[in-house]
Amino acid sequence: EIVMTQSPATLSVSPGERATLSCRASQSVSSNLAWYQQKPGQAPRLLIYGASTRATGIPARFSGSGSGTEFTLTISSLQSEDFAVYYCQQYNNRGTFGQGTKVEIK
Amino acid sequence: QVQLVESGGGLVKPGGSLRLSCAASGFTFSDYYMSWIRQAPGKGLEWVSYISSSGSTIYYADSVKGRFTISRDNAKNSLYLQMNSLRAEDTAVYYCARVAAAAGYYFDYWGQGTLVTVSS
């Protein structure tokens, strides 16, 4: 099983600042990596697939990069609605999620 | 618009069974792979099972293999998860999700989830 590790567990950021979230795979997943956002009491929402392609309707301040085993989600200027938990998911071999990074208000 | 509505969750004793359903609308259900994903209280996401558009290809996570069965009825636009031999660690919100593309098992639409609690 491919293990996905996200860091940090919690990221404290002020509104308007940049947030950088990391996701590492235990073996190469090529570019088969997605990012999701989840707010309390809600289902996850797809943000990024193919490591760097924004899903429909996702603002340009969200960007993804990386391939192989190292991936990054960047939120260029945090808005109030962006404070949430973010999960990465590999889909190169079935599908496994990282444990999540909580982005909280500093 | 795409809608996925889960039902069938509830309280069940360890060793018991439960069948979850997911009603799909707003898209051609028979064209898409579907999946179940769960989330234990306060925890992260865990993929549970995939089923291909025709139902001919199915995958399970090791944690549920041999106990859970995924199925679909394309005539009824419905996805199912039969859960047997339930354990306390199966307690979670279970989400139904649409697989975005046959070439990549990521999820573009999710239901609101149904809570399964396994407790005596």
Short mmCIF file of C-alpha atoms in Angstrom, two decimals, chain B:
data_model
loop_
_atom_site.label_atom_id
_atom_site.label_comp_id
_atom_site.label_asym_id
_atom_site.label_seq_id
_atom_site.Cartn_x
_atom_site.Cartn_y
_atom_site.Cartn_z
CA GLN B 1 -26.69 19.42 -11.21
CA VAL B 2 -24.92 16.36 -9.89
CA GLN B 3 -26.41 15.05 -6.67
CA LEU B 4 -25.43 12.08 -4.56
CA VAL B 5 -27.61 11.24 -1.58
CA GLU B 6 -26.60 8.50 0.85
CA SER B 7 -28.94 6.68 3.18
CA GLY B 8 -29.02 3.60 5.37
CA GLY B 9 -26.66 4.58 8.14
CA GLY B 10 -27.44 4.04 11.80
CA LEU B 11 -26.49 2.25 14.98
CA VAL B 12 -25.59 -1.45 14.72
CA LYS B 13 -24.04 -3.92 17.14
CA PRO B 14 -20.61 -5.44 16.54
CA GLY B 15 -20.94 -8.39 14.20
CA GLY B 16 -24.07 -6.95 12.65
CA SER B 17 -24.87 -5.89 9.10
CA LEU B 18 -26.00 -2.75 7.36
CA ARG B 19 -26.68 -1.79 3.75
CA LEU B 20 -25.92 1.71 2.56
CA SER B 21 -27.48 3.23 -0.54
CA CYS B 22 -26.52 6.19 -2.68
CA ALA B 23 -29.04 7.75 -5.08
CA ALA B 24 -27.43 9.57 -7.98
CA SER B 25 -28.93 12.23 -10.23
CA GLY B 26 -27.89 14.97 -12.61
CA PHE B 27 -25.52 12.85 -14.69
CA THR B 28 -25.48 9.62 -16.68
CA PHE B 29 -24.81 7.25 -13.79
CA SER B 30 -24.00 4.27 -16.00
CA ASP B 31 -21.05 6.15 -17.54
CA TYR B 32 -19.12 6.58 -14.30
CA TYR B 33 -17.08 4.54 -11.87
CA MET B 34 -18.28 5.10 -8.31
CA SER B 35 -16.72 4.74 -4.89
CA TRP B 36 -17.30 4.67 -1.15
CA ILE B 37 -14.99 6.61 1.15
CA ARG B 38 -15.29 6.80 4.92
CA GLN B 39 -14.18 9.11 7.68
CA ALA B 40 -14.03 8.04 11.31
CA PRO B 41 -15.05 10.73 13.82
CA GLY B 42 -12.35 13.39 13.99
CA LYS B 43 -10.10 11.45 11.63
CA GLY B 44 -9.00 11.56 8.02
CA LEU B 45 -10.42 10.03 4.86
CA GLU B 46 -10.14 6.36 3.99
CA TRP B 47 -10.99 4.97 0.58
CA VAL B 48 -13.19 1.85 0.96
CA SER B 49 -14.17 0.52 -2.46
CA TYR B 50 -14.48 1.26 -6.19
CA ILE B 51 -16.84 -0.20 -8.77
CA SER B 52 -16.57 0.25 -12.51
CA SER B 53 -19.38 1.68 -14.61
CA SER B 54 -20.65 -1.76 -15.59
CA GLY B 55 -19.95 -3.34 -12.21
CA SER B 56 -17.48 -5.78 -13.70
CA THR B 57 -14.42 -4.40 -11.91
CA ILE B 58 -14.36 -3.95 -8.17
CA TYR B 59 -11.63 -3.06 -5.68
CA TYR B 60 -11.66 -3.03 -1.89
CA ALA B 61 -9.39 -1.66 0.79
CA ASP B 62 -7.72 -4.44 2.76
CA SER B 63 -9.51 -3.26 5.90
CA VAL B 64 -12.93 -4.23 4.51
CA LYS B 65 -12.12 -7.01 2.04
CA GLY B 66 -14.26 -10.09 2.66
CA ARG B 67 -16.74 -8.17 4.83
CA PHE B 68 -18.06 -5.41 2.56
CA THR B 69 -19.64 -5.74 -0.89
CA ILE B 70 -20.09 -2.88 -3.32
CA SER B 71 -22.72 -3.07 -6.04
CA ARG B 72 -24.74 -0.85 -8.32
CA ASP B 73 -28.02 -0.81 -10.20
CA ASN B 74 -27.64 1.38 -13.27
CA ALA B 75 -31.36 1.16 -14.04
CA LYS B 76 -32.06 2.73 -10.65
CA ASN B 77 -29.09 5.13 -10.65
CA SER B 78 -28.04 3.67 -7.34
CA LEU B 79 -24.88 2.55 -5.59
CA TYR B 80 -24.84 0.21 -2.62
CA LEU B 81 -22.51 -0.97 0.11
CA GLN B 82 -23.39 -4.15 1.98
CA MET B 83 -21.47 -4.20 5.24
CA ASN B 84 -21.25 -7.45 7.21
CA SER B 85 -19.35 -8.50 10.33
CA LEU B 86 -19.16 -4.89 11.42
CA ARG B 87 -16.55 -3.81 13.95
CA ALA B 88 -16.19 -0.79 16.19
CA GLU B 89 -13.46 0.49 13.89
CA ASP B 90 -15.97 0.66 11.02
CA THR B 91 -17.69 3.55 12.81
CA ALA B 92 -17.51 6.46 10.38
CA VAL B 93 -19.33 8.77 8.05
CA TYR B 94 -19.59 6.95 4.74
CA TYR B 95 -19.46 9.06 1.61
CA CYS B 96 -20.55 8.05 -1.85
CA ALA B 97 -18.40 9.71 -4.51
CA ARG B 98 -18.21 9.85 -8.28
CA VAL B 99 -14.92 8.87 -9.84
CA ALA B 100 -14.01 11.74 -12.13
CA ALA B 101 -12.46 9.72 -14.91
CA ALA B 102 -11.80 6.09 -15.70
CA ALA B 103 -8.17 7.05 -16.19
CA GLY B 104 -7.82 8.40 -12.69
CA TYR B 105 -9.54 7.33 -9.52
CA TYR B 106 -10.07 10.71 -7.95
CA PHE B 107 -13.43 12.05 -6.90
CA ASP B 108 -15.18 15.09 -8.35
CA TYR B 109 -18.54 14.89 -6.58
CA TRP B 110 -19.35 13.67 -3.08
CA GLY B 111 -22.57 13.05 -1.19
CA GLN B 112 -23.22 14.55 2.23
CA GLY B 113 -22.44 11.26 3.96
CA THR B 114 -24.29 8.86 6.22
CA LEU B 115 -23.12 7.98 9.72
CA VAL B 116 -22.57 4.37 10.70
CA THR B 117 -22.03 3.69 14.39
CA VAL B 118 -20.95 0.23 15.51
CA SER B 119 -21.44 -0.15 19.23
CA SER B 120 -23.00 -2.50 21.73
#
